[in-house]
Tab-separated table of C-alpha atoms and ligand atoms in Angstrom:
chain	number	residue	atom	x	y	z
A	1	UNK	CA	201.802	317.943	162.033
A	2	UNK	CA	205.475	316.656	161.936
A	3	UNK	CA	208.869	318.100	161.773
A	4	UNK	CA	210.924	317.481	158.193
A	5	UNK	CA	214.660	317.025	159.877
A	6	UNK	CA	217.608	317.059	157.642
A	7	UNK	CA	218.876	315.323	155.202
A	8	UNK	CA	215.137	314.998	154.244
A	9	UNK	CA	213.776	318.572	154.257
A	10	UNK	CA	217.097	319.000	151.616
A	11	UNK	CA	215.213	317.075	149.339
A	12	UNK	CA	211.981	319.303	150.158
A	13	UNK	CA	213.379	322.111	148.920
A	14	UNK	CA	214.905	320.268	145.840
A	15	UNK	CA	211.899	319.090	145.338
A	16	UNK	CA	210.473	322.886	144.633
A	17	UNK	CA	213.282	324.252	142.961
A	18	UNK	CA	212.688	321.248	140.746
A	19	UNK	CA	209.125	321.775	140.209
A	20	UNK	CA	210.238	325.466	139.806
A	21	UNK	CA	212.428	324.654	137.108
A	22	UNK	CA	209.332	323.024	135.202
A	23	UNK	CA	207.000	325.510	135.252
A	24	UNK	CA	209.162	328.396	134.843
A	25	UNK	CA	209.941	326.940	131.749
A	26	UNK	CA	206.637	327.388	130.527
A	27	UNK	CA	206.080	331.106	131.742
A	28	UNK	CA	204.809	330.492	134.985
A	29	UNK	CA	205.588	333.181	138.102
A	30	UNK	CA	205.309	332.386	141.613
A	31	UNK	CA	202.688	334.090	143.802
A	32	UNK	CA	203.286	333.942	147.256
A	33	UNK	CA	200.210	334.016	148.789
A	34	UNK	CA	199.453	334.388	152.842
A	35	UNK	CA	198.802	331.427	155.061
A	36	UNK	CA	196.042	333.416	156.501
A	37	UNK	CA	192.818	334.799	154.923
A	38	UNK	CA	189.200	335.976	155.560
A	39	UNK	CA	187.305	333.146	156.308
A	40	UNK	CA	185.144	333.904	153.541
A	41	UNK	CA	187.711	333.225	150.484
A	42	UNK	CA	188.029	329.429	151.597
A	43	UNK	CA	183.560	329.471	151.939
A	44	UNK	CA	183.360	330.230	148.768
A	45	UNK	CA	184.885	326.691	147.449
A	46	UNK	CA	181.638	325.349	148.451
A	47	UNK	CA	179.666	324.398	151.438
A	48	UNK	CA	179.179	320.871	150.068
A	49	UNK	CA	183.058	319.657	150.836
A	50	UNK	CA	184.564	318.407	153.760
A	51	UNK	CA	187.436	320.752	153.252
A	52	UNK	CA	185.659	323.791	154.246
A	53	UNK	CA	182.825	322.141	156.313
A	54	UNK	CA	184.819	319.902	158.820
A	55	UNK	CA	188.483	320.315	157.954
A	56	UNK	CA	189.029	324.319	158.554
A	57	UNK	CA	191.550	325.543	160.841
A	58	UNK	CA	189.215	328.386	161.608
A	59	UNK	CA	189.029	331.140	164.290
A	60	UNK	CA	188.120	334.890	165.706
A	61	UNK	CA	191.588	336.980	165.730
A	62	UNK	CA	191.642	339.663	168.120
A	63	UNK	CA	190.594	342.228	165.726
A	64	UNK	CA	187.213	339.916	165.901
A	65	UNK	CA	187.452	338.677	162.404
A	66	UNK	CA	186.736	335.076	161.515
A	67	UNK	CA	189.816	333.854	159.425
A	68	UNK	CA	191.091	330.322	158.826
A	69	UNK	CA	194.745	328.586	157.528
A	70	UNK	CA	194.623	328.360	153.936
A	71	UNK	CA	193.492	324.463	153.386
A	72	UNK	CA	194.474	325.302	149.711
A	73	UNK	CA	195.652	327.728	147.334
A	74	UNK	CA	193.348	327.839	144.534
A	75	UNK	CA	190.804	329.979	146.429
A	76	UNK	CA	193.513	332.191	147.676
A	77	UNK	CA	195.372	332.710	144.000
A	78	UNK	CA	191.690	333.420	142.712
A	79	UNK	CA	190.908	335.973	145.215
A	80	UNK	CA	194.637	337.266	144.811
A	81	UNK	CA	193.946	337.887	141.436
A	82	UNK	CA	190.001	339.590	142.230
A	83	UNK	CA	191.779	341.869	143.640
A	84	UNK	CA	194.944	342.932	141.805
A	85	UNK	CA	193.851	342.431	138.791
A	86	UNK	CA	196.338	341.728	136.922
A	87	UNK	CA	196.739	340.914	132.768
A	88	UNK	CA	195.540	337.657	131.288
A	89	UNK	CA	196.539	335.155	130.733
A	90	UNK	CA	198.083	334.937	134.550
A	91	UNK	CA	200.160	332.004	134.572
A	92	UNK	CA	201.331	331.703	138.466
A	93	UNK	CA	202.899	328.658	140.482
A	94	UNK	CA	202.919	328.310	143.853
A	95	UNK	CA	204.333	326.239	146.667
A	96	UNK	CA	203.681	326.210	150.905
A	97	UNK	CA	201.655	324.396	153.498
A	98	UNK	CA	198.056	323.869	153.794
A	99	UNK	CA	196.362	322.817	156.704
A	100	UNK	CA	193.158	320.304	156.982
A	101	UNK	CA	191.888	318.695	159.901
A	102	UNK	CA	191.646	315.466	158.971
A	103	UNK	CA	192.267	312.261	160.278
A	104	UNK	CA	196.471	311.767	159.798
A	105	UNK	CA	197.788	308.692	158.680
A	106	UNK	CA	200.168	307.818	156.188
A	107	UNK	CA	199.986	309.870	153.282
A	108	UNK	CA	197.524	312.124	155.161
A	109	UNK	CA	198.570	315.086	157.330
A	110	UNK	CA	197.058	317.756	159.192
A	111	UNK	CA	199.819	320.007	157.936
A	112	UNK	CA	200.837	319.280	154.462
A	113	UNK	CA	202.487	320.780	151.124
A	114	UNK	CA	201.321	321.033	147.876
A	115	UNK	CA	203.162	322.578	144.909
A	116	UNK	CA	200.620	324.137	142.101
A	117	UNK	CA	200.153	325.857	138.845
A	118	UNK	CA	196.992	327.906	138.074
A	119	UNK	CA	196.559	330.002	134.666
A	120	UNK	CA	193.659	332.700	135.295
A	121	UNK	CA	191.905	333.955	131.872
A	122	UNK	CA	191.881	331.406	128.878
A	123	UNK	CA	189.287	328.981	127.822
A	124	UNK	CA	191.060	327.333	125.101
A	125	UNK	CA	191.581	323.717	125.487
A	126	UNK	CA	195.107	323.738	124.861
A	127	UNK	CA	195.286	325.068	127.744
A	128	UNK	CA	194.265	322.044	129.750
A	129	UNK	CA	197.003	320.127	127.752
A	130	UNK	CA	199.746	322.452	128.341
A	131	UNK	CA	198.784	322.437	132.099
A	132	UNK	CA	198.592	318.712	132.483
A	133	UNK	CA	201.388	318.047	130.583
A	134	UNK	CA	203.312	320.390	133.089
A	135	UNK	CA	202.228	318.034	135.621
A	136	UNK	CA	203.164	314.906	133.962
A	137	UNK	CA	206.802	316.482	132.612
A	138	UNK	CA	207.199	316.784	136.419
A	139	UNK	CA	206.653	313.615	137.423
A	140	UNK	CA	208.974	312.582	134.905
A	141	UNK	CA	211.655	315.039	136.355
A	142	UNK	CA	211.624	313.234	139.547
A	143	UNK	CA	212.238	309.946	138.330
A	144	UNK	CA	208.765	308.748	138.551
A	145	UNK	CA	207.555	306.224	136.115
A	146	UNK	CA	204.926	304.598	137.379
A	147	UNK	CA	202.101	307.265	137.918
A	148	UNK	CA	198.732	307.194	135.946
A	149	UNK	CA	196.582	310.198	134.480
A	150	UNK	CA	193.279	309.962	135.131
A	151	UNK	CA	190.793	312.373	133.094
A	152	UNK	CA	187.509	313.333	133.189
A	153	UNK	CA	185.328	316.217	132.222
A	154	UNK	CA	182.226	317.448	134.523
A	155	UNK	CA	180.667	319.119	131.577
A	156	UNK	CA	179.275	322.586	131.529
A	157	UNK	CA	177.646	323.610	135.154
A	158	UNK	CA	174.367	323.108	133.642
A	159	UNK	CA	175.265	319.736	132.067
A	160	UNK	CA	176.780	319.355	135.963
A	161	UNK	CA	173.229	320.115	137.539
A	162	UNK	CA	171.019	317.977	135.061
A	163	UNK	CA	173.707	315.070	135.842
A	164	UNK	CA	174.111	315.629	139.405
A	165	UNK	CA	169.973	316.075	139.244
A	166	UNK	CA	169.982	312.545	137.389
A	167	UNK	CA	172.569	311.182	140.340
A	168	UNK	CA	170.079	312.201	143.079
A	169	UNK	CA	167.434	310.382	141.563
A	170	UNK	CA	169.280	307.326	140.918
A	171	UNK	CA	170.822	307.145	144.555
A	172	UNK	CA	167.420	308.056	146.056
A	173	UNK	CA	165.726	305.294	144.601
A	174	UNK	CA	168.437	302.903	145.963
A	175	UNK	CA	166.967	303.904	149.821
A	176	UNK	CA	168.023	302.290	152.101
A	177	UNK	CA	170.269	299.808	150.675
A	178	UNK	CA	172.720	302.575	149.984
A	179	UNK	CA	175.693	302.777	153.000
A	180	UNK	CA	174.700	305.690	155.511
A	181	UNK	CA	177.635	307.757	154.586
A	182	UNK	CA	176.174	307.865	151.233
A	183	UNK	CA	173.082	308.299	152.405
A	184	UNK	CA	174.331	311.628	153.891
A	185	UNK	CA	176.980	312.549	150.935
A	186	UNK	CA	173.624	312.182	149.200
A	187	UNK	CA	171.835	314.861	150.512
A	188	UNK	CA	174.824	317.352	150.138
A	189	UNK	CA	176.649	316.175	147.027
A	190	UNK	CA	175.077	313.360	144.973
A	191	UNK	CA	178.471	313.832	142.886
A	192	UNK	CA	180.870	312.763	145.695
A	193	UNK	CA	178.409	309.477	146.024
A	194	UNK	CA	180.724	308.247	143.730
A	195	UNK	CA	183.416	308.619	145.310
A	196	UNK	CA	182.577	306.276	148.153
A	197	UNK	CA	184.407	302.941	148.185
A	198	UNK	CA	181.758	301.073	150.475
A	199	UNK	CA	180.799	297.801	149.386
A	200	UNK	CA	176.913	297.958	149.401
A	201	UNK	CA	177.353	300.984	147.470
A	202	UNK	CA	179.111	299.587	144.866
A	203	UNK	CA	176.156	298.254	142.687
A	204	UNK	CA	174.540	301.611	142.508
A	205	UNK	CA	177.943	303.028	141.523
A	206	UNK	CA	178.016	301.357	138.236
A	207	UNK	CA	174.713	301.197	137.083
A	208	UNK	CA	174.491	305.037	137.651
A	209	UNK	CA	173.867	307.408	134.914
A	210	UNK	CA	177.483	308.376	132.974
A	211	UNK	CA	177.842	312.093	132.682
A	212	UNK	CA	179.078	311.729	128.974
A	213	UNK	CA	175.470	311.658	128.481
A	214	UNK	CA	174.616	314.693	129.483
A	215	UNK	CA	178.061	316.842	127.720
A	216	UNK	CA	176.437	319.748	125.773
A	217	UNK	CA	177.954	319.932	122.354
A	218	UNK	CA	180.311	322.666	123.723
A	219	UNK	CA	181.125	320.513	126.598
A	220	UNK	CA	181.998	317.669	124.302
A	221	UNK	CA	183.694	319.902	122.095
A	222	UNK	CA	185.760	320.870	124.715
A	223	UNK	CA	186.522	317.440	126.348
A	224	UNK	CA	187.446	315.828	122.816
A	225	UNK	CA	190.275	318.794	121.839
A	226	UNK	CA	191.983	318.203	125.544
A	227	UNK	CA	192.247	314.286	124.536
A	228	UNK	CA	193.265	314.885	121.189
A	229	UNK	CA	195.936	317.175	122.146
A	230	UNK	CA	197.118	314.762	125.266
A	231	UNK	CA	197.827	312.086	122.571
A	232	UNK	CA	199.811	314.628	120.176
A	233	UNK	CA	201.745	315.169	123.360
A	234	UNK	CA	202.233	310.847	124.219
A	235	UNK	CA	201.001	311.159	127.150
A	236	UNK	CA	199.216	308.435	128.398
A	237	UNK	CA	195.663	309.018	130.147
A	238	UNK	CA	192.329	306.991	130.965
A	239	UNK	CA	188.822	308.387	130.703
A	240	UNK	CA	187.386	307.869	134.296
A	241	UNK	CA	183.813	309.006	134.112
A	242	UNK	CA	183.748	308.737	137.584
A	243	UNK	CA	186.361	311.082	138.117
A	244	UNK	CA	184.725	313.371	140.709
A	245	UNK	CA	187.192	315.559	142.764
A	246	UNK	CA	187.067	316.152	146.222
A	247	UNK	CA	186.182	320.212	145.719
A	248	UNK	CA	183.386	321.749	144.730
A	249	UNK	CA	184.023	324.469	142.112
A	250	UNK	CA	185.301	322.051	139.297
A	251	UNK	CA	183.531	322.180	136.130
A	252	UNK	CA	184.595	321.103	132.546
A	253	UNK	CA	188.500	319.045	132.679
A	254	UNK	CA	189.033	317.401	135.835
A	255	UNK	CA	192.355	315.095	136.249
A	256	UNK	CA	193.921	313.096	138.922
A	257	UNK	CA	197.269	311.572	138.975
A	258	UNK	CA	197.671	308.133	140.599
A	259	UNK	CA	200.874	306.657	142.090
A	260	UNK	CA	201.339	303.288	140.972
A	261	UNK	CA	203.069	302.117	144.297
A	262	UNK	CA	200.547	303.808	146.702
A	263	UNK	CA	196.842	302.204	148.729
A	264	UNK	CA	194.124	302.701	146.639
A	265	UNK	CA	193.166	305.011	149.755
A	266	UNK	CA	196.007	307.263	149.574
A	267	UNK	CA	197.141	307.273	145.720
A	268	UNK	CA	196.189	310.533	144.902
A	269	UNK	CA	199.708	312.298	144.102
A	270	UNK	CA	197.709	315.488	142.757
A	271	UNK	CA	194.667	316.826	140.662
A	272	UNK	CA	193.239	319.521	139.246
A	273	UNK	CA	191.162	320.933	136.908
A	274	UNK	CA	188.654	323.799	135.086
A	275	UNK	CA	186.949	326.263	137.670
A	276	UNK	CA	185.178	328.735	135.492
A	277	UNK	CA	183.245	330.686	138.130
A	278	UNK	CA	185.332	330.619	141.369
A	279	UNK	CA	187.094	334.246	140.516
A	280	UNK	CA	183.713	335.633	140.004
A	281	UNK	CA	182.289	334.086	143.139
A	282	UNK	CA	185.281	335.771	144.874
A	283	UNK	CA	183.971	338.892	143.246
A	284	UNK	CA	186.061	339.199	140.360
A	285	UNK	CA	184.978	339.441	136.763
A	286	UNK	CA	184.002	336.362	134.968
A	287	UNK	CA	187.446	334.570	134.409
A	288	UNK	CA	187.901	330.825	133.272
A	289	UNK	CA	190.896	328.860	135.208
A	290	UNK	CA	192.204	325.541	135.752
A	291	UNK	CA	194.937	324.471	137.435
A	292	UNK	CA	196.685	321.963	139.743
A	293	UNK	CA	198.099	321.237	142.980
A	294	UNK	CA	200.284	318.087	143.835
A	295	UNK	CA	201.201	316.934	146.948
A	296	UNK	CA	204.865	316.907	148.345
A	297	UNK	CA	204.504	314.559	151.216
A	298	UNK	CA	202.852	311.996	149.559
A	299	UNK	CA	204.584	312.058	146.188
A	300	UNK	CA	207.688	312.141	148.131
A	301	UNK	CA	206.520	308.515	149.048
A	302	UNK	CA	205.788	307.727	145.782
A	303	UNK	CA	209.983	308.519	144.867
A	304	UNK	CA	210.590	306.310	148.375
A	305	UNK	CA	208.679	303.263	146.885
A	306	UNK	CA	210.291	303.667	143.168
A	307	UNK	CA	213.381	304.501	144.705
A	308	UNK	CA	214.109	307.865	143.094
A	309	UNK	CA	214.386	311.340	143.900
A	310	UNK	CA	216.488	310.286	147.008
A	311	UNK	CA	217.191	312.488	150.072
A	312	UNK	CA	221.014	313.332	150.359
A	313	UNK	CA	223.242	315.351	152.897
A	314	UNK	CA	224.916	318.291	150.966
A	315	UNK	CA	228.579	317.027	150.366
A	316	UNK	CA	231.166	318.992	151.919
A	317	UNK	CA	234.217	319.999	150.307
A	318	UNK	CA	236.213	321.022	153.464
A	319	UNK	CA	236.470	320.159	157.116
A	320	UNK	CA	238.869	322.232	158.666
A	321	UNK	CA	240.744	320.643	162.060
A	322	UNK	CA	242.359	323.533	163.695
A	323	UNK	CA	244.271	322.248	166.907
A	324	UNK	CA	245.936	325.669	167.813
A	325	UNK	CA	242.858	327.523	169.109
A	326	UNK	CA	240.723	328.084	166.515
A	327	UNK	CA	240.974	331.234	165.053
A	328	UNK	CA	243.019	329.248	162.068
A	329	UNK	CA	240.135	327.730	160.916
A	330	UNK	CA	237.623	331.070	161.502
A	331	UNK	CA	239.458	332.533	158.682
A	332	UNK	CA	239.984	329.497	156.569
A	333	UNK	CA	236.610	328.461	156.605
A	334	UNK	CA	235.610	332.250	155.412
A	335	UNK	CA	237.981	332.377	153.039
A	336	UNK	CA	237.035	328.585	151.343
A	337	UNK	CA	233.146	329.912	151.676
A	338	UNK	CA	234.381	332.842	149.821
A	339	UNK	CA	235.476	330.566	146.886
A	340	UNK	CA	232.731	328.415	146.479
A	341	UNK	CA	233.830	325.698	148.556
A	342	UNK	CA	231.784	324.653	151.119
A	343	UNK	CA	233.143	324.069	154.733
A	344	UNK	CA	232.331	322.735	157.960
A	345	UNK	CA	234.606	322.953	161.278
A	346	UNK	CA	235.188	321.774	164.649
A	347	UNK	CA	234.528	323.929	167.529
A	348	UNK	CA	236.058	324.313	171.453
A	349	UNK	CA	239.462	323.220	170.836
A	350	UNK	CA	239.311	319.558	170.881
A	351	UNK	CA	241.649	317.033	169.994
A	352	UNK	CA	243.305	316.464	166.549
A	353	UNK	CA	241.315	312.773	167.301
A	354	UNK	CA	238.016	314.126	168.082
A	355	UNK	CA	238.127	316.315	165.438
A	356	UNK	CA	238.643	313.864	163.191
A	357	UNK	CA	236.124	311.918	164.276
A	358	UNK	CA	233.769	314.604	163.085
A	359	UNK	CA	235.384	315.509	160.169
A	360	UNK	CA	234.574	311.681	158.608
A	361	UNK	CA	231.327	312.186	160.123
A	362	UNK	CA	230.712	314.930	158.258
A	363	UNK	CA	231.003	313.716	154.961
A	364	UNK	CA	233.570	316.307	154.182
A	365	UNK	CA	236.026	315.426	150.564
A	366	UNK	CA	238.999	317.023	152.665
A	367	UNK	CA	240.375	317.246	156.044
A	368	UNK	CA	242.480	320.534	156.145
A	369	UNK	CA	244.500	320.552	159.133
A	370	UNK	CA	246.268	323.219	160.737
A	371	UNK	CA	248.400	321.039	163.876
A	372	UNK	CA	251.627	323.440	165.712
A	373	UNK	CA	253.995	322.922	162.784
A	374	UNK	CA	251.641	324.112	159.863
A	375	UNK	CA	250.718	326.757	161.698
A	376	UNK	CA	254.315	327.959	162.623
A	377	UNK	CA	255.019	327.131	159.195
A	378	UNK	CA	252.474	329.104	157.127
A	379	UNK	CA	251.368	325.777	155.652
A	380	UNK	CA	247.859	323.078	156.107
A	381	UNK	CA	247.967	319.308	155.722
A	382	UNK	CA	245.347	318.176	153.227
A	383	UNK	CA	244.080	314.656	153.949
A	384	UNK	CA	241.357	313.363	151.180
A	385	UNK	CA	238.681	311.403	153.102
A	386	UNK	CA	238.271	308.818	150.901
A	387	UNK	CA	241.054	307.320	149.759
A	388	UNK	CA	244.543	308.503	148.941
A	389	UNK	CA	247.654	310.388	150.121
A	390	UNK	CA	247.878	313.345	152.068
A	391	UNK	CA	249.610	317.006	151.368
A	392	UNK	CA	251.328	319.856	153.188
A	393	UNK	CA	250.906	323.442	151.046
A	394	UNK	CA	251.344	326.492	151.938
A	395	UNK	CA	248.400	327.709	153.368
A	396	UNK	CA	248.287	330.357	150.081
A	397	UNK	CA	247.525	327.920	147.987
A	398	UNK	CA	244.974	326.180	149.619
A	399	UNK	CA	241.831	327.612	147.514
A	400	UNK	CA	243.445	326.928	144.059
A	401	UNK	CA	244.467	323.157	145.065
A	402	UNK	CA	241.011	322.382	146.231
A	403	UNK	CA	239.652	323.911	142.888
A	404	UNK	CA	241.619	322.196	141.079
A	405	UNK	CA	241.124	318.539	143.309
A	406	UNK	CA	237.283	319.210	143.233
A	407	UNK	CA	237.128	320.264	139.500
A	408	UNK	CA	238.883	317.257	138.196
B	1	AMP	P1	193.312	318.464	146.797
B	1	AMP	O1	193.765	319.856	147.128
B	1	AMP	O2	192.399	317.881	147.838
B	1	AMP	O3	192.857	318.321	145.391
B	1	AMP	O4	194.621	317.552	146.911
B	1	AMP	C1	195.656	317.558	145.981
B	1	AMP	C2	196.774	316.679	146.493
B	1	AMP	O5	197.274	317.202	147.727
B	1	AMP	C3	196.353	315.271	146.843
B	1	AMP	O6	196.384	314.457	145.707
B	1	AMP	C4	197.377	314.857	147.867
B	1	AMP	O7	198.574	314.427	147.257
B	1	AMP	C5	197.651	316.152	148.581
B	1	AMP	N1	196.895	316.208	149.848
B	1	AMP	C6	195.627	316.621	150.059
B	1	AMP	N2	195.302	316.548	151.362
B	1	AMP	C7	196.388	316.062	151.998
B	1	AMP	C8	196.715	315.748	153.363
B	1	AMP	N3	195.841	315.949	154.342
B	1	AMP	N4	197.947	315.264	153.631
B	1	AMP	C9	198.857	315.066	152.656
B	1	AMP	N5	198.620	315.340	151.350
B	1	AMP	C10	197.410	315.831	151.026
């Protein structure tokens, strides 16, 4: 867990407003869910990931109830909506920390945020276009242009279970010669076997069966309107049929998107996809979803290495040197807030030289400066900090020159 210091957790919160922005757009409304739940929304997502099995920040509160840090919001807006109720189709974004013990490196945090749609109540296919082109449109937003869409579809959960059936099989006969972590991913989630990046595994891994073969027509159906729409829309995907997804409750559209400047280890920027069943599960009715979550930290990389989306200080308008005790600038720095103009200060009295010094550090457009003669005067000096002459006005028309200075 690490602390975001300024000027980067500016671009943090740019970073939502922009992601705001995009999905607003489109109908979306936040839900603000709490970091905090029963320990038995997050079970639900399925005993077979690591998420919930090794990675839970879980505990006994003192009112003796087992609850755990959110280590995701899907489960959470699902059994938000279980509850409540509310109309469908419920289009609702989302933004916050997760937690996840996992091993931290780069890319990979124990606390870490993720920004995410999720539309609660429609089947249609459509559907999975509009909400992966959201994702893509918001990529684009940041500047990104070297991320790749990754698609895949799991199939209806009983073409899931005959594949994942078929997987077992496959795997099992391997024995042995399969890595041990397979070997126990195996026995849990023949799926996730796919996942694995070990070398002797790697043989196994591509002569396995393909799950296209086991799409019911519906399934198929399904898959083939999401593509065709994707390409109405330009944008640019790859079939991955061994697209798995780190959760369990996926069924139907899965997607990932890749950054193109990122390890192979780490590139995930985000991913989502269909979970028809987790609402009921949470003991809601029968509700179809999808949705996705992206990560900020490490798509925040991702700008770093393409060199967009940068983090910048806020730029000041005003820095206000007040050299006759400092009740000048109190008011002056109200009154310029008051307008619109932003405006920093020095404090105890110093110098006209020390505050100077931190006026250029701050960044400020404008030194105003109140020395013994403005102030018996009624006037400020106005000294642009880069570049140019400086100005005595009276002090009444401070606001309107700065307007005008900053507007032009
Ligand atoms: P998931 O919720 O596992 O599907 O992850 C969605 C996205 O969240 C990933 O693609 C990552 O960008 C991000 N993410 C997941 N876990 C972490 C983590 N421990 N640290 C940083 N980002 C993460």
């Amino acid at each position: 867990m690490r602390d975001i210091l300024p000027p980067e957790s500016g671009r943090w919160r740019r970073f939502t407003a922009v992601f705001a922005d995009v999905v607003e757009a489109a109908g979306y409304q936040q839900l603000i869910p709490p970091l905090l739940e029963d320990l038995g929304v997050f079970t639900r997502i399925g005993d077979a990931t690591d998420v919930v099995t090794k990675e839970m920040y879980d505990f006994v509160d003192k009112g003796k109830r087992r609850v755990a840090l959110r280590p995701e919001q899907t489960a959470s807006v699902c059994r938000s909506f279980a509850q409540h109720r509310p109309t469908v189709p419920w289009k609702v974004f989302y933004s916050g920390p997760n937690f996840r013990y996992e091993k931290p490196q780069r890319g990979r945090y124990r606390q870490f945020d993720q920004v995410g749609i999720e539309v609660l109540g429609v089947d249609d296919p459509m559907l999975d276009v509009e909400v992966i082109a959201l994702g893509w449109e918001f990529y684009r937003a940041l500047g990104l242009r070297q991320v790749t869409l990754q698609l895949n579809s799991l199939g209806e959960p009983d073409d899931r279970a005959r594949y994942v059936e078929a997987l077992r099989t496959h795997f099992e006969a391997a024995g042995e010669q399969l890595s041990e972590q397979s070997r126990n991913t195996l026995a849990k989630n023949p799926l996730r076997v796919l996942d694995s990046k070990r070398e002797p595994d790697q043989t196994f891994i591509e002569s396995a069966p393909q799950i296209a073969d086991f799409y019911s027509d519906e399934a198929a159906a399904h898959f083939d309107a999401v593509q065709v729409g994707l390409r109405a829309l330009d944008i640019p995907f790859v079939v991955e049929p061994k697209l798995v997804r780190g959760l369990d409750y996926y069924r139907r559209t899965i997607f990932e998107f890749l950054g193109g400047t990122l390890d192979s280890a780490q590139n995930a920027l985000g991913g989502g996809g269909r979970y028809d069943g987790l609402v009921e599960a949470l003991g809601g009715p029968a509700t179809p979803g999808i949705g996705f979550a992206l990560g900020v930290d490490r798509t925040l990389i991702a700008c770093d290495d393409e060199g967009c989306f940068d983090a910048e200080a806020p730029q000041l308008v005003a820095f206000v040197v007040d050299v006759v005790g400092g009740l000048e600038a109190a008011v002056l720095t109200t009154d310029l807030r008051a307008a619109g103009l932003s405006a920093d200060r020095g404090y105890d009295n110093r110098s006209m030289k020390a505050q100077m010094k931190l006026a250029n550090r701050s960044g400020a457009s404008f030194a105003v400066i109140v020395g013994e003669q403005e102030h018996a005067d009624g006037t400020v000096v106005i000294k642009p900090m880069h570049g140019g002459d400086q100005v005595t006005i009276p002090r009444s028309e401070l606001i309107a020159h700065l307007s005008e200075t900053t507007n032009s």
